[in-house]
PDB file of C-alpha atoms in Angstrom:
ATOM      1  CA  MET A   1      31.245  -0.060-114.727  1.00 69.00           C
ATOM      2  CA  SER A   2      28.835   0.648-117.584  1.00 90.00           C
ATOM      3  CA  LYS A   3      27.585  -2.382-119.475  1.00 95.00           C
ATOM      4  CA  ILE A   4      26.682  -2.950-123.122  1.00 97.00           C
ATOM      5  CA  LEU A   5      24.517  -5.806-124.364  1.00 97.00           C
ATOM      6  CA  ILE A   6      25.314  -7.294-127.760  1.00 98.00           C
ATOM      7  CA  VAL A   7      22.537  -9.507-129.116  1.00 97.00           C
ATOM      8  CA  LEU A   8      23.818 -12.011-131.658  1.00 97.00           C
ATOM      9  CA  SER A   9      21.973 -14.309-133.988  1.00 95.00           C
ATOM     10  CA  SER A  10      22.412 -17.998-133.364  1.00 94.00           C
ATOM     11  CA  ALA A  11      20.914 -18.954-136.731  1.00 94.00           C
ATOM     12  CA  ASP A  12      23.223 -21.006-138.908  1.00 92.00           C
ATOM     13  CA  HIS A  13      21.150 -20.595-142.065  1.00 87.00           C
ATOM     14  CA  TRP A  14      18.782 -18.248-143.813  1.00 88.00           C
ATOM     15  CA  THR A  15      15.590 -19.726-145.261  1.00 89.00           C
ATOM     16  CA  ARG A  16      15.096 -18.425-148.781  1.00 89.00           C
ATOM     17  CA  THR A  17      11.751 -17.895-150.496  1.00 90.00           C
ATOM     18  CA  ASP A  18      12.064 -21.310-152.157  1.00 93.00           C
ATOM     19  CA  TRP A  19      12.530 -22.831-148.647  1.00 93.00           C
ATOM     20  CA  SER A  20      16.151 -23.742-149.350  1.00 90.00           C
ATOM     21  CA  HIS A  21      18.685 -23.012-146.635  1.00 91.00           C
ATOM     22  CA  TYR A  22      21.606 -20.690-147.247  1.00 85.00           C
ATOM     23  CA  PRO A  23      24.428 -21.131-144.693  1.00 91.00           C
ATOM     24  CA  THR A  24      24.955 -17.906-142.752  1.00 93.00           C
ATOM     25  CA  GLY A  25      25.036 -16.271-139.314  1.00 95.00           C
ATOM     26  CA  TYR A  26      26.046 -12.898-137.894  1.00 97.00           C
ATOM     27  CA  TRP A  27      28.685 -10.960-139.857  1.00 97.00           C
ATOM     28  CA  ALA A  28      31.933 -11.289-137.879  1.00 97.00           C
ATOM     29  CA  GLU A  29      33.339  -7.831-138.646  1.00 97.00           C
ATOM     30  CA  GLU A  30      30.144  -6.094-137.507  1.00 97.00           C
ATOM     31  CA  PHE A  31      30.427  -7.832-134.154  1.00 98.00           C
ATOM     32  CA  ILE A  32      34.202  -7.720-133.672  1.00 98.00           C
ATOM     33  CA  VAL A  33      34.777  -4.056-134.505  1.00 97.00           C
ATOM     34  CA  ILE A  34      32.115  -2.791-132.115  1.00 97.00           C
ATOM     35  CA  HIS A  35      33.042  -5.301-129.383  1.00 98.00           C
ATOM     36  CA  LYS A  36      36.684  -4.183-129.530  1.00 97.00           C
ATOM     37  CA  LYS A  37      35.729  -0.500-129.359  1.00 97.00           C
ATOM     38  CA  PHE A  38      33.509  -1.007-126.327  1.00 97.00           C
ATOM     39  CA  VAL A  39      36.141  -3.050-124.495  1.00 97.00           C
ATOM     40  CA  ALA A  40      38.857  -0.498-125.361  1.00 97.00           C
ATOM     41  CA  ALA A  41      36.598   2.207-123.907  1.00 96.00           C
ATOM     42  CA  GLY A  42      36.504   0.317-120.606  1.00 96.00           C
ATOM     43  CA  LEU A  43      32.929  -0.919-120.929  1.00 97.00           C
ATOM     44  CA  ALA A  44      31.749  -4.350-119.839  1.00 97.00           C
ATOM     45  CA  VAL A  45      30.206  -6.253-122.743  1.00 98.00           C
ATOM     46  CA  ASP A  46      27.707  -9.079-122.385  1.00 98.00           C
ATOM     47  CA  ILE A  47      26.600 -11.282-125.269  1.00 98.00           C
ATOM     48  CA  ALA A  48      23.092 -12.733-125.427  1.00 97.00           C
ATOM     49  CA  THR A  49      21.222 -14.915-127.902  1.00 97.00           C
ATOM     50  CA  PRO A  50      17.756 -16.402-128.103  1.00 95.00           C
ATOM     51  CA  ARG A  51      17.650 -19.356-125.706  1.00 94.00           C
ATOM     52  CA  GLY A  52      21.367 -18.845-124.908  1.00 95.00           C
ATOM     53  CA  LYS A  53      22.351 -20.836-127.979  1.00 96.00           C
ATOM     54  CA  ARG A  54      25.919 -20.347-129.238  1.00 97.00           C
ATOM     55  CA  PRO A  55      25.965 -17.621-131.914  1.00 97.00           C
ATOM     56  CA  THR A  56      27.038 -18.552-135.415  1.00 94.00           C
ATOM     57  CA  ALA A  57      29.467 -16.404-137.387  1.00 97.00           C
ATOM     58  CA  ASP A  58      28.847 -16.394-141.124  1.00 96.00           C
ATOM     59  CA  GLU A  59      31.741 -18.429-142.522  1.00 96.00           C
ATOM     60  CA  LYS A  60      32.059 -16.046-145.464  1.00 96.00           C
ATOM     61  CA  SER A  61      32.737 -13.188-143.056  1.00 97.00           C
ATOM     62  CA  LEU A  62      35.886 -15.040-141.976  1.00 97.00           C
ATOM     63  CA  GLN A  63      37.206 -15.734-145.467  1.00 96.00           C
ATOM     64  CA  PRO A  64      39.870 -13.543-147.107  1.00 96.00           C
ATOM     65  CA  GLU A  65      37.668 -13.064-150.185  1.00 96.00           C
ATOM     66  CA  PHE A  66      35.209 -11.127-148.000  1.00 94.00           C
ATOM     67  CA  ALA A  67      37.224 -10.014-144.951  1.00 94.00           C
ATOM     68  CA  GLY A  68      40.491  -9.328-146.770  1.00 94.00           C
ATOM     69  CA  ASP A  69      43.664  -9.310-144.723  1.00 96.00           C
ATOM     70  CA  ASP A  70      41.589  -9.056-141.532  1.00 95.00           C
ATOM     71  CA  ALA A  71      40.247 -12.619-141.866  1.00 96.00           C
ATOM     72  CA  PRO A  72      42.944 -14.288-139.714  1.00 96.00           C
ATOM     73  CA  ARG A  73      42.686 -11.526-137.107  1.00 97.00           C
ATOM     74  CA  PHE A  74      38.899 -11.914-136.967  1.00 97.00           C
ATOM     75  CA  ALA A  75      39.211 -15.680-136.515  1.00 97.00           C
ATOM     76  CA  ARG A  76      41.713 -15.203-133.664  1.00 97.00           C
ATOM     77  CA  TYR A  77      39.498 -12.641-131.968  1.00 98.00           C
ATOM     78  CA  LEU A  78      36.518 -15.010-132.046  1.00 98.00           C
ATOM     79  CA  ALA A  79      38.712 -17.848-130.758  1.00 98.00           C
ATOM     80  CA  ASP A  80      39.818 -15.644-127.860  1.00 98.00           C
ATOM     81  CA  LEU A  81      36.157 -14.912-127.068  1.00 97.00           C
ATOM     82  CA  ALA A  82      35.168 -18.590-127.271  1.00 97.00           C
ATOM     83  CA  PRO A  83      34.372 -18.912-123.542  1.00 97.00           C
ATOM     84  CA  GLN A  84      31.887 -16.038-123.762  1.00 96.00           C
ATOM     85  CA  LEU A  85      30.520 -17.109-127.151  1.00 98.00           C
ATOM     86  CA  ASP A  86      30.104 -20.706-125.987  1.00 97.00           C
ATOM     87  CA  ALA A  87      27.917 -19.609-123.073  1.00 97.00           C
ATOM     88  CA  PRO A  88      25.995 -16.470-124.048  1.00 98.00           C
ATOM     89  CA  LEU A  89      23.314 -15.054-121.800  1.00 97.00           C
ATOM     90  CA  VAL A  90      19.778 -16.273-122.383  1.00 97.00           C
ATOM     91  CA  LEU A  91      18.046 -13.290-123.953  1.00 95.00           C
ATOM     92  CA  ALA A  92      14.805 -14.041-122.087  1.00 94.00           C
ATOM     93  CA  ASP A  93      16.644 -13.600-118.770  1.00 96.00           C
ATOM     94  CA  VAL A  94      18.280 -10.256-119.579  1.00 95.00           C
ATOM     95  CA  ASP A  95      17.329  -7.279-117.395  1.00 93.00           C
ATOM     96  CA  MET A  96      17.806  -4.212-119.581  1.00 92.00           C
ATOM     97  CA  ALA A  97      18.026  -1.952-116.528  1.00 92.00           C
ATOM     98  CA  ALA A  98      21.630  -3.172-116.202  1.00 92.00           C
ATOM     99  CA  TYR A  99      22.707  -1.823-119.610  1.00 94.00           C
ATOM    100  CA  ILE A 100      23.400   1.557-121.158  1.00 94.00           C
ATOM    101  CA  ALA A 101      23.026   0.292-124.738  1.00 93.00           C
ATOM    102  CA  VAL A 102      22.000  -2.682-126.825  1.00 95.00           C
ATOM    103  CA  VAL A 103      23.655  -3.473-130.169  1.00 96.00           C
ATOM    104  CA  ILE A 104      22.568  -5.995-132.784  1.00 96.00           C
ATOM    105  CA  PRO A 105      25.257  -6.733-135.387  1.00 97.00           C
ATOM    106  CA  GLY A 106      23.995  -7.633-138.821  1.00 93.00           C
ATOM    107  CA  GLY A 107      24.420 -10.388-141.338  1.00 92.00           C
ATOM    108  CA  HIS A 108      21.792 -12.722-142.711  1.00 91.00           C
ATOM    109  CA  GLY A 109      21.424 -14.616-139.418  1.00 92.00           C
ATOM    110  CA  PRO A 110      19.267 -11.965-137.720  1.00 92.00           C
ATOM    111  CA  VAL A 111      16.846 -12.225-140.642  1.00 89.00           C
ATOM    112  CA  GLU A 112      16.290 -15.841-139.685  1.00 90.00           C
ATOM    113  CA  ASP A 113      15.870 -15.604-135.925  1.00 93.00           C
ATOM    114  CA  LEU A 114      16.091 -12.173-134.301  1.00 91.00           C
ATOM    115  CA  TYR A 115      13.422 -10.387-136.324  1.00 88.00           C
ATOM    116  CA  LYS A 116      10.710 -12.693-135.020  1.00 89.00           C
ATOM    117  CA  ASP A 117      12.069 -13.450-131.554  1.00 89.00           C
ATOM    118  CA  VAL A 118       9.788 -12.214-128.751  1.00 91.00           C
ATOM    119  CA  ASP A 119      12.703 -11.732-126.363  1.00 90.00           C
ATOM    120  CA  THR A 120      14.544  -9.545-128.881  1.00 92.00           C
ATOM    121  CA  ALA A 121      11.389  -7.438-129.177  1.00 88.00           C
ATOM    122  CA  ARG A 122      11.097  -7.204-125.386  1.00 89.00           C
ATOM    123  CA  VAL A 123      14.731  -6.083-125.047  1.00 88.00           C
ATOM    124  CA  LEU A 124      14.297  -3.415-127.714  1.00 87.00           C
ATOM    125  CA  ARG A 125      11.005  -2.152-126.273  1.00 85.00           C
ATOM    126  CA  ALA A 126      12.438  -2.046-122.765  1.00 84.00           C
ATOM    127  CA  GLY A 127      15.131   0.394-123.723  1.00 68.00           C
ATOM    128  CA  VAL A 128      18.173   0.787-121.570  1.00 61.00           C
ATOM    129  CA  GLY A 129      18.735   1.610-117.894  1.00 55.00           C
TER     130      GLY A 129
END
C-alpha cells in the first residue's frame, strides 16, 4: 500500500515581532480535507511532527466563525484521529523512502516551528521513494 507522510506543526503559538505570543497551530481544515482524501483513495497516511510532539490545531480553525458549519465535523474528525495525533512519528526518525508524497498543511504554527526545523528540511530535501 502506498504511504503519504503528513508533517504537522506542534507549535501552540506564533511569536510576533514584538515577542508576544499569539495562540495558534496548524489549520484544521487544511489537514482534515487532505487526510480524508488520501484515506478515501486507499492510501496509508502517517503523521509526523518535530520530536514526535502532539500537533496543535489552531482553535480558531475549529470555531464556527472561521470553519462555518463544518466546525463540529472537523472537531469530530480530529477526535476520531486522537490515537494517531497523540502519538505522531518523530520526524527525525522518518525514512522518506517509504513514502510517495509529503504534505505540510498550513496555518500559523508552521511559521513557528517547521520553517526552522532541521528534520523538516531533511525530509523535504530527501524527496520521496
